[in-house]
Amino acid sequence: MPGKLKVKLEIDRSVTHSNKAVIIPLAQRDMVHWFLQGVDQHYERYAIGALQQLSREIAFFTVDQLAEPEKAEAIQEKLAKILEKKFVHIGGMLSDYKRLNFLEPVMEAAKSLPKLELPSLADAFVRLTSLRRRMSTDIETVGEPIDVAVVSKIDRFVWVRKRGYDDFN
């Protein structure tokens, strides 16, 4: 079984002078995460865990084959610590790569979008999630109509498109 991912990308969710845009999915986050990070988060965790497991198994097998039996366990413990540090470092490198090549370009584009175009971006994320659910064996929990709101410092929370509770068309 693959190990657990020990590196997690934390995203500042505050809009400030230096952080001018935030994209926060409110419900099903997987497709938004995939779009912003460039990879499915479940796949990423699985792949990193599988690589950690493989590297441990190869290292321990090599030690078992080459080291004297009485020294093998001590060598394996040291090797496990070294591998853990390396995977934390590699996890940081992968996070930096995702941030520079996927997240930051999208956020830069989002910052420059006019406020009236932001609902289209939100709508596209929901439609992408809906399409993904329809094309998989997952339960389809996203669909039409799509309610969209914009939150801004001046206008606060404003519904751009919202279906009324009595409107079932």
mmCIF file with all atom_site columns, N, CA and C in Angstrom, residues 2 15 18 20 34 37 39-40 46-47 59 68 70 78 87-88 95 105 133 147-148 150 155 157-158 162-163 168:
data_model
loop_
_atom_site.group_PDB
_atom_site.id
_atom_site.type_symbol
_atom_site.label_atom_id
_atom_site.label_alt_id
_atom_site.label_comp_id
_atom_site.label_asym_id
_atom_site.label_entity_id
_atom_site.label_seq_id
_atom_site.pdbx_PDB_ins_code
_atom_site.Cartn_x
_atom_site.Cartn_y
_atom_site.Cartn_z
_atom_site.occupancy
_atom_site.B_iso_or_equiv
_atom_site.pdbx_formal_charge
_atom_site.auth_seq_id
_atom_site.auth_comp_id
_atom_site.auth_asym_id
_atom_site.auth_atom_id
_atom_site.pdbx_PDB_model_num
ATOM 1  N N  . PRO A 1 2   ? 0.546   2.235  -0.820  1.00 0.00 ? 2   PRO A N  1
ATOM 2  C CA . PRO A 1 2   ? 1.353   3.452  -0.898  1.00 0.00 ? 2   PRO A CA 1
ATOM 3  C C  . PRO A 1 2   ? 1.348   4.208  0.424   1.00 0.00 ? 2   PRO A C  1
ATOM 4  N N  . VAL A 1 15  ? -8.081  37.935 0.183   1.00 0.00 ? 15  VAL A N  1
ATOM 5  C CA . VAL A 1 15  ? -7.809  38.903 -0.872  1.00 0.00 ? 15  VAL A CA 1
ATOM 6  C C  . VAL A 1 15  ? -7.175  40.115 -0.201  1.00 0.00 ? 15  VAL A C  1
ATOM 7  N N  . SER A 1 18  ? -1.493  42.288 -2.058  1.00 0.00 ? 18  SER A N  1
ATOM 8  C CA . SER A 1 18  ? -0.547  41.417 -2.767  1.00 0.00 ? 18  SER A CA 1
ATOM 9  C C  . SER A 1 18  ? -1.217  40.172 -3.351  1.00 0.00 ? 18  SER A C  1
ATOM 10 N N  . LYS A 1 20  ? -4.511  39.441 -5.044  1.00 0.00 ? 20  LYS A N  1
ATOM 11 C CA . LYS A 1 20  ? -5.679  40.144 -5.563  1.00 0.00 ? 20  LYS A CA 1
ATOM 12 C C  . LYS A 1 20  ? -6.814  39.251 -6.050  1.00 0.00 ? 20  LYS A C  1
ATOM 13 N N  . TRP A 1 34  ? -7.975  20.187 -10.010 1.00 0.00 ? 34  TRP A N  1
ATOM 14 C CA . TRP A 1 34  ? -7.286  19.672 -11.200 1.00 0.00 ? 34  TRP A CA 1
ATOM 15 C C  . TRP A 1 34  ? -6.927  20.819 -12.145 1.00 0.00 ? 34  TRP A C  1
ATOM 16 N N  . GLN A 1 37  ? -4.235  23.122 -10.298 1.00 0.00 ? 37  GLN A N  1
ATOM 17 C CA . GLN A 1 37  ? -2.978  22.464 -9.940  1.00 0.00 ? 37  GLN A CA 1
ATOM 18 C C  . GLN A 1 37  ? -2.369  21.650 -11.076 1.00 0.00 ? 37  GLN A C  1
ATOM 19 N N  . VAL A 1 39  ? -3.217  18.639 -11.981 1.00 0.00 ? 39  VAL A N  1
ATOM 20 C CA . VAL A 1 39  ? -3.245  17.192 -11.726 1.00 0.00 ? 39  VAL A CA 1
ATOM 21 C C  . VAL A 1 39  ? -4.387  16.879 -10.750 1.00 0.00 ? 39  VAL A C  1
ATOM 22 N N  . ASP A 1 40  ? -4.972  15.706 -10.913 1.00 0.00 ? 40  ASP A N  1
ATOM 23 C CA . ASP A 1 40  ? -6.005  15.248 -9.982  1.00 0.00 ? 40  ASP A CA 1
ATOM 24 C C  . ASP A 1 40  ? -5.353  14.978 -8.630  1.00 0.00 ? 40  ASP A C  1
ATOM 25 N N  . TYR A 1 46  ? -1.761  9.229  -4.703  1.00 0.00 ? 46  TYR A N  1
ATOM 26 C CA . TYR A 1 46  ? -1.498  7.819  -4.973  1.00 0.00 ? 46  TYR A CA 1
ATOM 27 C C  . TYR A 1 46  ? -0.130  7.631  -5.626  1.00 0.00 ? 46  TYR A C  1
ATOM 28 N N  . ALA A 1 47  ? 0.171   8.448  -6.635  1.00 0.00 ? 47  ALA A N  1
ATOM 29 C CA . ALA A 1 47  ? 1.443   8.309  -7.360  1.00 0.00 ? 47  ALA A CA 1
ATOM 30 C C  . ALA A 1 47  ? 2.634   8.560  -6.442  1.00 0.00 ? 47  ALA A C  1
ATOM 31 N N  . ALA A 1 59  ? 15.283  -0.050 -1.945  1.00 0.00 ? 59  ALA A N  1
ATOM 32 C CA . ALA A 1 59  ? 16.389  0.210  -1.017  1.00 0.00 ? 59  ALA A CA 1
ATOM 33 C C  . ALA A 1 59  ? 16.535  -0.926 -0.010  1.00 0.00 ? 59  ALA A C  1
ATOM 34 N N  . GLU A 1 68  ? 25.597  -7.060 5.617   1.00 0.00 ? 68  GLU A N  1
ATOM 35 C CA . GLU A 1 68  ? 25.677  -8.165 6.562   1.00 0.00 ? 68  GLU A CA 1
ATOM 36 C C  . GLU A 1 68  ? 24.378  -8.178 7.373   1.00 0.00 ? 68  GLU A C  1
ATOM 37 N N  . GLU A 1 70  ? 23.463  -8.623 10.417  1.00 0.00 ? 70  GLU A N  1
ATOM 38 C CA . GLU A 1 70  ? 23.395  -7.908 11.700  1.00 0.00 ? 70  GLU A CA 1
ATOM 39 C C  . GLU A 1 70  ? 23.399  -6.386 11.521  1.00 0.00 ? 70  GLU A C  1
ATOM 40 N N  . LYS A 1 78  ? 18.321  4.051  8.762   1.00 0.00 ? 78  LYS A N  1
ATOM 41 C CA . LYS A 1 78  ? 18.970  5.272  8.266   1.00 0.00 ? 78  LYS A CA 1
ATOM 42 C C  . LYS A 1 78  ? 18.479  5.608  6.865   1.00 0.00 ? 78  LYS A C  1
ATOM 43 N N  . PHE A 1 87  ? 11.865  12.679 -0.126  1.00 0.00 ? 87  PHE A N  1
ATOM 44 C CA . PHE A 1 87  ? 10.503  12.806 -0.632  1.00 0.00 ? 87  PHE A CA 1
ATOM 45 C C  . PHE A 1 87  ? 9.849   14.111 -0.195  1.00 0.00 ? 87  PHE A C  1
ATOM 46 N N  . VAL A 1 88  ? 10.169  14.598 0.979   1.00 0.00 ? 88  VAL A N  1
ATOM 47 C CA . VAL A 1 88  ? 9.671   15.916 1.391   1.00 0.00 ? 88  VAL A CA 1
ATOM 48 C C  . VAL A 1 88  ? 10.233  16.977 0.448   1.00 0.00 ? 88  VAL A C  1
ATOM 49 N N  . SER A 1 95  ? 5.346   20.895 -5.721  1.00 0.00 ? 95  SER A N  1
ATOM 50 C CA . SER A 1 95  ? 4.436   21.991 -5.366  1.00 0.00 ? 95  SER A CA 1
ATOM 51 C C  . SER A 1 95  ? 4.855   23.293 -6.039  1.00 0.00 ? 95  SER A C  1
ATOM 52 N N  . PRO A 1 105 ? -0.331  31.181 -13.307 1.00 0.00 ? 105 PRO A N  1
ATOM 53 C CA . PRO A 1 105 ? -0.861  31.710 -14.571 1.00 0.00 ? 105 PRO A CA 1
ATOM 54 C C  . PRO A 1 105 ? -2.387  31.874 -14.561 1.00 0.00 ? 105 PRO A C  1
ATOM 55 N N  . ARG A 1 133 ? -18.655 14.313 -14.049 1.00 0.00 ? 133 ARG A N  1
ATOM 56 C CA . ARG A 1 133 ? -19.541 13.390 -13.334 1.00 0.00 ? 133 ARG A CA 1
ATOM 57 C C  . ARG A 1 133 ? -20.392 12.574 -14.314 1.00 0.00 ? 133 ARG A C  1
ATOM 58 N N  . ASP A 1 147 ? -26.340 28.223 -10.178 1.00 0.00 ? 147 ASP A N  1
ATOM 59 C CA . ASP A 1 147 ? -26.436 29.504 -9.486  1.00 0.00 ? 147 ASP A CA 1
ATOM 60 C C  . ASP A 1 147 ? -25.027 30.083 -9.376  1.00 0.00 ? 147 ASP A C  1
ATOM 61 N N  . VAL A 1 148 ? -24.891 31.376 -9.697  1.00 0.00 ? 148 VAL A N  1
ATOM 62 C CA . VAL A 1 148 ? -23.575 32.013 -9.680  1.00 0.00 ? 148 VAL A CA 1
ATOM 63 C C  . VAL A 1 148 ? -23.673 33.327 -8.910  1.00 0.00 ? 148 VAL A C  1
ATOM 64 N N  . VAL A 1 150 ? -21.083 36.666 -7.174  1.00 0.00 ? 150 VAL A N  1
ATOM 65 C CA . VAL A 1 150 ? -19.783 37.334 -7.148  1.00 0.00 ? 150 VAL A CA 1
ATOM 66 C C  . VAL A 1 150 ? -19.654 38.012 -5.791  1.00 0.00 ? 150 VAL A C  1
ATOM 67 N N  . ASP A 1 155 ? -19.326 45.601 -3.683  1.00 0.00 ? 155 ASP A N  1
ATOM 68 C CA . ASP A 1 155 ? -20.702 45.111 -3.783  1.00 0.00 ? 155 ASP A CA 1
ATOM 69 C C  . ASP A 1 155 ? -21.024 43.999 -2.790  1.00 0.00 ? 155 ASP A C  1
ATOM 70 N N  . PHE A 1 157 ? -21.677 40.406 -1.493  1.00 0.00 ? 157 PHE A N  1
ATOM 71 C CA . PHE A 1 157 ? -22.184 39.179 -2.119  1.00 0.00 ? 157 PHE A CA 1
ATOM 72 C C  . PHE A 1 157 ? -23.372 39.526 -3.010  1.00 0.00 ? 157 PHE A C  1
ATOM 73 N N  . VAL A 1 158 ? -23.245 39.214 -4.313  1.00 0.00 ? 158 VAL A N  1
ATOM 74 C CA . VAL A 1 158 ? -24.321 39.520 -5.261  1.00 0.00 ? 158 VAL A CA 1
ATOM 75 C C  . VAL A 1 158 ? -24.585 38.286 -6.126  1.00 0.00 ? 158 VAL A C  1
ATOM 76 N N  . LYS A 1 162 ? -29.464 33.199 -10.263 1.00 0.00 ? 162 LYS A N  1
ATOM 77 C CA . LYS A 1 162 ? -29.978 32.314 -9.224  1.00 0.00 ? 162 LYS A CA 1
ATOM 78 C C  . LYS A 1 162 ? -31.396 31.902 -9.559  1.00 0.00 ? 162 LYS A C  1
ATOM 79 N N  . ARG A 1 163 ? -31.598 30.600 -9.519  1.00 0.00 ? 163 ARG A N  1
ATOM 80 C CA . ARG A 1 163 ? -32.940 30.063 -9.753  1.00 0.00 ? 163 ARG A CA 1
ATOM 81 C C  . ARG A 1 163 ? -33.706 30.166 -8.446  1.00 0.00 ? 163 ARG A C  1
ATOM 82 N N  . PHE A 1 168 ? -38.859 25.580 -11.176 1.00 0.00 ? 168 PHE A N  1
ATOM 83 C CA . PHE A 1 168 ? -38.296 24.256 -11.444 1.00 0.00 ? 168 PHE A CA 1
ATOM 84 C C  . PHE A 1 168 ? -38.064 24.027 -12.925 1.00 0.00 ? 168 PHE A C  1
#
